[in-house]
Short mmCIF file of C-alpha atoms in Angstrom, two decimals:
data_model
loop_
_atom_site.label_atom_id
_atom_site.label_comp_id
_atom_site.label_asym_id
_atom_site.label_seq_id
_atom_site.Cartn_x
_atom_site.Cartn_y
_atom_site.Cartn_z
CA MET G 1 27.59 8.78 29.04
CA THR G 2 25.95 10.56 26.12
CA ARG G 3 23.38 13.26 26.75
CA ILE G 4 22.07 12.95 23.20
CA THR G 5 18.47 11.70 23.22
CA ALA G 6 15.92 10.96 20.53
CA GLN G 7 12.74 12.94 20.20
CA PRO G 8 9.70 11.47 22.00
CA GLY G 9 8.18 8.56 20.10
CA ILE G 10 11.23 7.74 17.97
CA MET G 11 12.50 4.89 20.15
CA ASP G 12 8.98 3.42 20.22
CA ILE G 13 9.25 2.71 16.51
CA ALA G 14 9.74 -0.96 15.71
CA LEU G 15 11.97 -1.46 12.68
CA TYR G 16 9.97 -2.34 9.56
CA GLN G 17 10.42 -5.92 8.42
CA GLY G 18 10.20 -6.46 4.68
CA GLY G 19 9.18 -9.68 2.97
CA GLN G 20 11.72 -12.50 3.06
CA SER G 21 13.77 -12.92 -0.12
CA HIS G 22 15.95 -16.00 0.41
CA LEU G 23 15.63 -19.63 1.50
CA ALA G 24 18.74 -21.42 2.69
CA GLY G 25 19.92 -23.97 0.17
CA VAL G 26 17.29 -23.08 -2.44
CA THR G 27 18.24 -21.50 -5.76
CA ASP G 28 14.88 -21.52 -7.54
CA VAL G 29 13.06 -19.31 -5.04
CA LEU G 30 9.57 -18.07 -5.90
CA LYS G 31 9.15 -14.86 -3.90
CA LEU G 32 5.49 -14.21 -3.16
CA SER G 33 6.12 -12.28 0.05
CA SER G 34 6.19 -8.64 -1.10
CA ASN G 35 3.26 -8.24 -3.51
CA GLU G 36 5.48 -7.56 -6.49
CA ASN G 37 4.24 -7.59 -10.08
CA PRO G 38 4.95 -11.03 -11.63
CA LEU G 39 5.26 -9.41 -15.05
CA GLY G 40 7.83 -6.91 -13.81
CA ALA G 41 8.13 -3.34 -15.00
CA PRO G 42 6.69 -2.25 -18.36
CA PRO G 43 9.32 -2.40 -21.11
CA SER G 44 8.53 1.24 -21.89
CA ALA G 45 9.68 2.23 -18.39
CA VAL G 46 12.85 0.15 -18.63
CA GLU G 47 13.66 1.80 -21.95
CA ALA G 48 13.00 5.28 -20.56
CA LEU G 49 15.20 4.57 -17.55
CA GLY G 50 18.05 3.49 -19.81
CA ALA G 51 17.73 6.60 -21.94
CA ALA G 52 17.70 8.83 -18.86
CA ALA G 53 20.91 7.24 -17.54
CA SER G 54 22.98 9.39 -19.90
CA GLY G 55 21.92 12.39 -17.83
CA LEU G 56 23.01 11.08 -14.44
CA HIS G 57 25.44 13.99 -14.02
CA LEU G 58 22.54 16.46 -14.13
CA TYR G 59 20.26 17.36 -11.24
CA PRO G 60 16.63 16.31 -11.69
CA SER G 61 13.79 18.78 -11.88
CA THR G 62 12.63 20.14 -8.56
CA ASP G 63 8.96 20.46 -9.49
CA HIS G 64 8.45 17.04 -11.15
CA ALA G 65 6.44 18.89 -13.80
CA ALA G 66 6.69 16.26 -16.53
CA LEU G 67 5.67 13.41 -14.23
CA ARG G 68 2.86 15.37 -12.63
CA SER G 69 1.58 16.26 -16.10
CA ALA G 70 1.65 12.59 -17.16
CA ILE G 71 -0.24 11.54 -14.02
CA ALA G 72 -2.74 14.34 -14.51
CA GLN G 73 -3.39 13.41 -18.14
CA THR G 74 -3.73 9.70 -17.38
CA TRP G 75 -6.08 10.09 -14.42
CA GLY G 76 -7.89 13.29 -15.45
CA LEU G 77 -6.47 15.35 -12.58
CA GLU G 78 -5.10 18.84 -12.03
CA ALA G 79 -1.30 18.80 -12.09
CA ASP G 80 -0.98 21.56 -9.49
CA ARG G 81 -2.85 19.38 -6.98
CA LEU G 82 -0.29 16.57 -7.23
CA ILE G 83 2.83 15.88 -5.15
CA CYS G 84 5.42 13.17 -5.82
CA GLY G 85 7.53 11.30 -3.33
CA VAL G 86 9.91 8.42 -2.74
CA GLY G 87 7.15 5.87 -2.79
CA SER G 88 3.73 6.69 -1.40
CA ASP G 89 5.35 6.17 2.03
CA GLU G 90 7.10 9.54 1.69
CA VAL G 91 3.87 11.25 0.69
CA LEU G 92 2.25 9.78 3.82
CA GLN G 93 5.17 11.12 5.81
CA PHE G 94 4.65 14.58 4.29
CA VAL G 95 1.03 14.75 5.39
CA THR G 96 1.60 13.39 8.90
CA GLN G 97 4.57 15.66 9.59
CA ALA G 98 2.90 18.72 8.08
CA PHE G 99 -0.43 18.41 9.87
CA ALA G 100 0.12 16.47 13.13
CA GLY G 101 2.45 16.77 16.09
CA PRO G 102 2.71 16.42 19.87
CA GLY G 103 -0.72 16.62 21.47
CA ASP G 104 -2.49 15.60 18.25
CA GLU G 105 -3.98 12.20 17.42
CA ILE G 106 -3.66 10.05 14.30
CA ILE G 107 -6.27 7.32 13.79
CA TYR G 108 -5.68 4.06 11.93
CA THR G 109 -7.35 0.64 12.04
CA GLU G 110 -6.20 -2.54 13.75
CA HIS G 111 -5.11 -4.34 10.57
CA GLY G 112 -3.88 -1.19 8.81
CA PHE G 113 -0.51 -0.83 7.09
CA SER G 114 2.29 -1.17 9.64
CA MET G 115 3.79 2.16 8.59
CA TYR G 116 0.86 4.08 10.09
CA PRO G 117 1.89 3.85 13.76
CA ILE G 118 5.47 4.50 12.70
CA LEU G 119 4.41 7.69 10.93
CA ALA G 120 2.45 8.81 13.99
CA ASN G 121 5.50 8.27 16.19
CA MET G 122 7.71 10.13 13.73
CA ALA G 123 5.41 13.13 13.98
CA GLY G 124 5.27 12.88 17.77
CA ALA G 125 1.51 12.40 17.62
CA THR G 126 -0.60 10.04 19.70
CA ARG G 127 -1.55 6.78 18.00
CA VAL G 128 -5.22 5.78 18.07
CA CYS G 129 -5.92 2.27 16.77
CA VAL G 130 -9.58 1.33 16.22
CA ALA G 131 -11.15 -2.07 15.69
CA GLU G 132 -12.28 -3.45 12.35
CA HIS G 133 -15.34 -5.60 11.73
CA GLU G 134 -14.49 -9.00 10.28
CA ARG G 135 -11.30 -7.61 8.72
CA VAL G 136 -13.10 -4.68 7.07
CA VAL G 137 -12.72 -1.05 8.15
CA ASP G 138 -15.51 -0.03 10.55
CA VAL G 139 -16.64 3.51 9.76
CA ASP G 140 -18.61 3.88 12.96
CA ALA G 141 -15.63 2.82 15.07
CA ILE G 142 -13.48 5.47 13.41
CA LEU G 143 -16.05 8.22 13.85
CA GLU G 144 -16.53 7.30 17.51
CA ALA G 145 -12.75 7.57 18.05
CA VAL G 146 -12.55 11.14 16.71
CA THR G 147 -11.87 13.85 19.31
CA ASP G 148 -10.98 17.52 19.17
CA ARG G 149 -7.34 16.37 19.10
CA THR G 150 -7.74 14.18 16.00
CA ARG G 151 -5.91 15.54 12.99
CA ILE G 152 -5.53 12.64 10.53
CA VAL G 153 -7.24 9.35 9.69
CA LEU G 154 -5.00 6.92 7.76
CA LEU G 155 -6.94 4.38 5.74
CA ALA G 156 -5.67 1.80 3.23
CA ASN G 157 -8.30 0.89 0.64
CA PRO G 158 -7.91 -1.86 -0.57
CA ALA G 159 -6.41 -2.86 2.76
CA ASN G 160 -3.08 -4.56 3.41
CA PRO G 161 -2.78 -7.38 4.49
CA THR G 162 -6.48 -8.32 4.28
CA GLY G 163 -7.21 -7.27 0.70
CA THR G 164 -10.69 -6.13 1.75
CA LEU G 165 -12.32 -3.04 0.29
CA LEU G 166 -14.50 -0.44 2.00
CA PRO G 167 -17.38 0.26 -0.41
CA MET G 168 -17.58 3.75 -1.89
CA GLU G 169 -20.78 4.59 -0.05
CA GLU G 170 -19.09 3.77 3.26
CA LEU G 171 -16.04 5.80 2.29
CA GLU G 172 -18.31 8.75 1.55
CA ARG G 173 -20.08 8.27 4.88
CA LEU G 174 -16.73 8.40 6.63
CA ALA G 175 -15.71 11.57 4.81
CA ASP G 176 -19.11 13.15 5.58
CA GLY G 177 -18.83 12.27 9.25
CA LEU G 178 -15.38 13.68 9.89
CA PRO G 179 -14.99 17.24 11.22
CA ASP G 180 -13.44 19.67 8.74
CA TYR G 181 -10.26 19.88 10.85
CA VAL G 182 -9.54 16.15 10.31
CA ILE G 183 -7.71 15.01 7.17
CA LEU G 184 -8.83 11.71 5.64
CA VAL G 185 -5.90 10.02 3.87
CA ILE G 186 -6.91 7.23 1.51
CA ASP G 187 -3.85 5.10 0.83
CA GLY G 188 -4.43 3.51 -2.58
CA ALA G 189 -1.29 1.45 -3.06
CA TYR G 190 -3.37 -1.42 -4.48
CA VAL G 191 -6.21 0.56 -6.01
CA GLU G 192 -5.51 -0.42 -9.62
CA PHE G 193 -6.33 -4.03 -8.75
CA ALA G 194 -9.78 -3.06 -7.41
CA VAL G 195 -11.90 -3.10 -10.56
CA GLY G 196 -14.43 -0.27 -10.73
CA TYR G 197 -13.06 1.73 -7.78
CA ASP G 198 -11.55 5.19 -8.36
CA GLY G 199 -9.46 5.12 -5.20
CA GLY G 200 -11.23 8.06 -3.60
CA ILE G 201 -10.16 10.56 -6.24
CA SER G 202 -13.73 11.87 -6.50
CA LEU G 203 -13.68 12.63 -2.76
CA ALA G 204 -10.30 14.35 -2.92
CA ARG G 205 -11.41 16.44 -5.88
CA ASP G 206 -14.46 17.87 -4.11
CA ARG G 207 -13.36 18.19 -0.47
CA ASP G 208 -10.85 20.30 1.42
CA ASN G 209 -9.75 17.57 3.82
CA VAL G 210 -9.22 14.43 1.70
CA LEU G 211 -5.89 13.26 0.28
CA VAL G 212 -5.34 10.13 -1.83
CA THR G 213 -1.97 8.46 -2.34
CA ARG G 214 -0.73 6.05 -4.99
CA THR G 215 2.43 4.09 -5.70
CA PHE G 216 4.37 2.89 -8.74
CA SER G 217 5.62 -0.13 -6.78
CA LYS G 218 2.73 -2.53 -7.38
CA ILE G 219 0.82 -2.44 -10.67
CA TYR G 220 3.67 -0.64 -12.46
CA GLY G 221 6.36 -3.00 -11.16
CA LEU G 222 8.73 -0.22 -10.08
CA GLY G 223 9.16 -1.20 -6.44
CA GLY G 224 12.93 -1.08 -6.82
CA LEU G 225 12.81 2.60 -7.80
CA ARG G 226 10.49 3.90 -5.05
CA ILE G 227 8.07 6.43 -6.56
CA GLY G 228 4.64 7.55 -5.39
CA TRP G 229 2.24 10.46 -5.58
CA GLY G 230 -0.59 12.17 -3.77
CA TYR G 231 -3.61 14.17 -4.92
CA GLY G 232 -5.61 16.55 -2.79
CA PRO G 233 -6.69 20.15 -2.19
CA GLN G 234 -4.17 22.63 -3.53
CA ALA G 235 -3.79 24.33 -0.14
CA MET G 236 -2.84 20.99 1.43
CA ILE G 237 -0.42 20.14 -1.38
CA ASP G 238 1.21 23.57 -0.99
CA VAL G 239 1.92 22.93 2.68
CA MET G 240 3.30 19.43 2.01
CA THR G 241 5.52 20.69 -0.80
CA ARG G 242 7.25 23.05 1.61
CA ILE G 243 8.71 20.10 3.56
CA ARG G 244 9.54 18.00 0.48
CA GLN G 245 13.23 17.81 -0.35
CA PRO G 246 13.68 19.60 -3.70
CA PHE G 247 15.61 16.73 -5.32
CA ASN G 248 13.80 13.80 -3.69
CA LEU G 249 13.34 11.96 -7.02
CA SER G 250 16.20 11.19 -9.42
CA VAL G 251 16.26 11.61 -13.18
CA VAL G 252 15.84 7.86 -13.75
CA GLN G 253 12.95 7.62 -11.27
CA LEU G 254 11.12 10.45 -12.97
CA ALA G 255 11.72 9.09 -16.48
CA ALA G 256 10.65 5.53 -15.66
CA ALA G 257 7.54 6.66 -13.77
CA GLU G 258 6.43 8.99 -16.57
CA ALA G 259 6.72 6.21 -19.15
CA ALA G 260 4.97 3.72 -16.86
CA VAL G 261 1.96 5.88 -16.04
CA ARG G 262 1.38 6.56 -19.74
CA ASP G 263 1.55 2.82 -20.57
CA THR G 264 -2.12 2.08 -19.94
CA ALA G 265 -2.03 -1.05 -22.10
CA TRP G 266 0.53 -2.58 -19.75
CA VAL G 267 -1.65 -1.78 -16.76
CA GLU G 268 -4.67 -3.41 -18.40
CA LYS G 269 -2.62 -6.53 -19.10
CA CYS G 270 -1.42 -6.75 -15.49
CA VAL G 271 -4.90 -6.17 -14.07
CA ALA G 272 -6.41 -8.87 -16.29
CA LEU G 273 -3.78 -11.38 -15.20
CA ASN G 274 -4.29 -10.51 -11.54
CA VAL G 275 -8.09 -10.83 -11.71
CA GLU G 276 -7.81 -14.25 -13.33
CA GLN G 277 -5.13 -15.71 -11.05
CA ARG G 278 -6.53 -14.10 -7.89
CA ALA G 279 -9.84 -15.88 -8.44
CA ARG G 280 -8.01 -19.13 -9.17
CA LEU G 281 -5.87 -18.87 -6.04
CA THR G 282 -8.80 -17.85 -3.82
CA GLY G 283 -10.92 -20.76 -5.01
CA ALA G 284 -8.12 -23.26 -4.50
CA LEU G 285 -7.31 -22.02 -1.01
CA ARG G 286 -10.92 -22.35 0.06
CA GLN G 287 -11.13 -25.86 -1.38
CA LEU G 288 -8.05 -26.74 0.66
CA GLY G 289 -9.72 -25.53 3.84
CA LEU G 290 -7.87 -22.23 4.17
CA ALA G 291 -10.30 -19.38 4.74
CA CYS G 292 -9.83 -16.14 2.82
CA ASP G 293 -11.86 -13.02 2.17
CA GLU G 294 -12.55 -11.70 -1.30
CA SER G 295 -9.37 -9.79 -2.16
CA HIS G 296 -9.32 -6.56 -4.16
CA ALA G 297 -5.53 -6.38 -4.27
CA ASN G 298 -2.71 -8.44 -5.81
CA PHE G 299 -2.48 -10.82 -2.87
CA VAL G 300 -4.72 -13.14 -0.89
CA LEU G 301 -4.70 -13.50 2.89
CA ALA G 302 -5.19 -17.18 3.71
CA ARG G 303 -6.19 -17.95 7.29
CA ALA G 304 -5.48 -21.35 8.80
CA GLU G 305 -7.49 -22.63 11.75
CA THR G 306 -4.47 -22.56 14.05
CA VAL G 307 -0.97 -21.14 14.16
CA GLU G 308 0.38 -24.70 14.01
CA GLU G 309 -1.55 -25.35 10.80
CA ALA G 310 -0.21 -22.11 9.32
CA ASP G 311 3.31 -23.13 10.29
CA ALA G 312 2.85 -26.45 8.52
CA ALA G 313 1.46 -24.82 5.38
CA GLU G 314 4.34 -22.35 5.26
CA ALA G 315 6.85 -25.17 5.75
CA ALA G 316 5.30 -27.04 2.82
CA LEU G 317 5.57 -23.96 0.63
CA ASN G 318 9.15 -23.29 1.71
CA ALA G 319 10.05 -26.89 0.93
CA ASP G 320 9.00 -26.19 -2.65
CA GLY G 321 11.04 -22.97 -2.70
CA ILE G 322 8.03 -20.66 -2.26
CA LEU G 323 8.20 -17.64 0.03
CA ILE G 324 5.03 -16.07 1.42
CA ARG G 325 4.50 -13.47 4.15
CA ARG G 326 3.43 -14.32 7.68
CA VAL G 327 1.45 -11.43 9.14
CA ALA G 328 1.37 -12.01 12.88
CA GLY G 329 2.39 -8.38 13.36
CA TYR G 330 -0.85 -7.35 11.69
CA GLY G 331 -2.92 -9.41 14.12
CA PHE G 332 -3.06 -12.62 12.07
CA PRO G 333 -0.68 -15.17 13.61
CA GLU G 334 -2.54 -17.83 11.65
CA GLY G 335 -2.37 -15.82 8.41
CA LEU G 336 -0.36 -16.36 5.23
CA ARG G 337 -0.35 -13.49 2.76
CA ILE G 338 0.33 -14.84 -0.70
CA THR G 339 1.11 -12.60 -3.66
CA VAL G 340 -0.87 -13.38 -6.80
CA GLY G 341 1.60 -14.56 -9.42
CA ASP G 342 1.27 -15.60 -13.04
CA ALA G 343 -0.43 -18.83 -14.09
CA GLU G 344 2.66 -21.01 -13.57
CA GLN G 345 3.45 -19.48 -10.18
CA THR G 346 -0.12 -19.81 -8.96
CA GLY G 347 -0.15 -23.43 -10.07
CA ARG G 348 3.05 -24.04 -8.13
CA VAL G 349 1.48 -22.66 -4.93
CA ILE G 350 -1.67 -24.71 -5.36
CA ALA G 351 0.30 -27.88 -6.07
CA ALA G 352 2.50 -27.44 -2.99
CA LEU G 353 -0.46 -26.85 -0.69
CA THR G 354 -2.39 -29.73 -2.23
CA ARG G 355 0.50 -32.12 -1.55
CA TRP G 356 0.62 -30.79 2.01
CA ARG G 357 -3.08 -31.44 2.57
CA GLU G 358 -2.89 -34.88 1.01
CA GLY G 359 0.16 -35.74 3.12
CA ALA G 360 -1.56 -34.57 6.30
CA ALA G 361 -4.59 -36.71 5.51
CA ALA G 362 -2.56 -39.82 4.74
#
């Protein structure tokens, strides 16, 4: 019998389940289960990736200087306060492992990203889950949960899977209310879709305990490459960099991400499409009797009245070759998270659900 045992907390981690990609017997599958960009990656990034492929025999840079400079120029940031990772997930792992451990507490909210409790377990920290108010982060609930053992608050804004947004004044109130020994991490994976919101960059610029994270997987359509970044106080970034693997990003990742972040015209095009089709999808869902909050992301969380009704709606979508994401694990057994697609894809979703409603009423 083996005497090898995992560190405390590791075996409590439930394996992450990604969005479904296939339907048995269906070839024309419309995948709206993973919040991917319907327009794909910017052609500029694809071209840069191809050009970089000739250098696959060479090691990538260890400091990501060119990419950090591109991010800094695009967002008006300081390059030495940036860190890059394998998706924003790795940046979140850097901060939790660097600043929390056994005996410490990590706070997240009840409908927060499912990676948050996993990250707490990986660090050996105690998980503290606080309630939300009508699917929106409750600042008072977070502040009441803070103790002298709290080290990190993980907050997705806009949130996944709800799509709700904590207003800037509430975000500032949260930052003001936290002790200076607690790090506020604002996970901005979907921030580009939230028109008029800076993702908390202004807070991270001016405070010693705020970190923001971003990803190239959503608006930039580079989910298959896994690239993300974080921005925060230089002292915090210095600590996190010490546990970052020196070659964590490849030459093609770096090249594609640099081209993508500079392609602001592509981003504007994707945002405009999302705003238009998100409003269209939200309106149609409500007309069909499926409740949904105002989303600030590239998906909409539809809520049926019962689990049985949600099952029937999903079955109708699947019958038309459409995959969406059930989010029972996030506390919404009656929920269907639907990625916002292009005009044709959105029309296909609406048509399938309309036929379902009409059939149920017949």
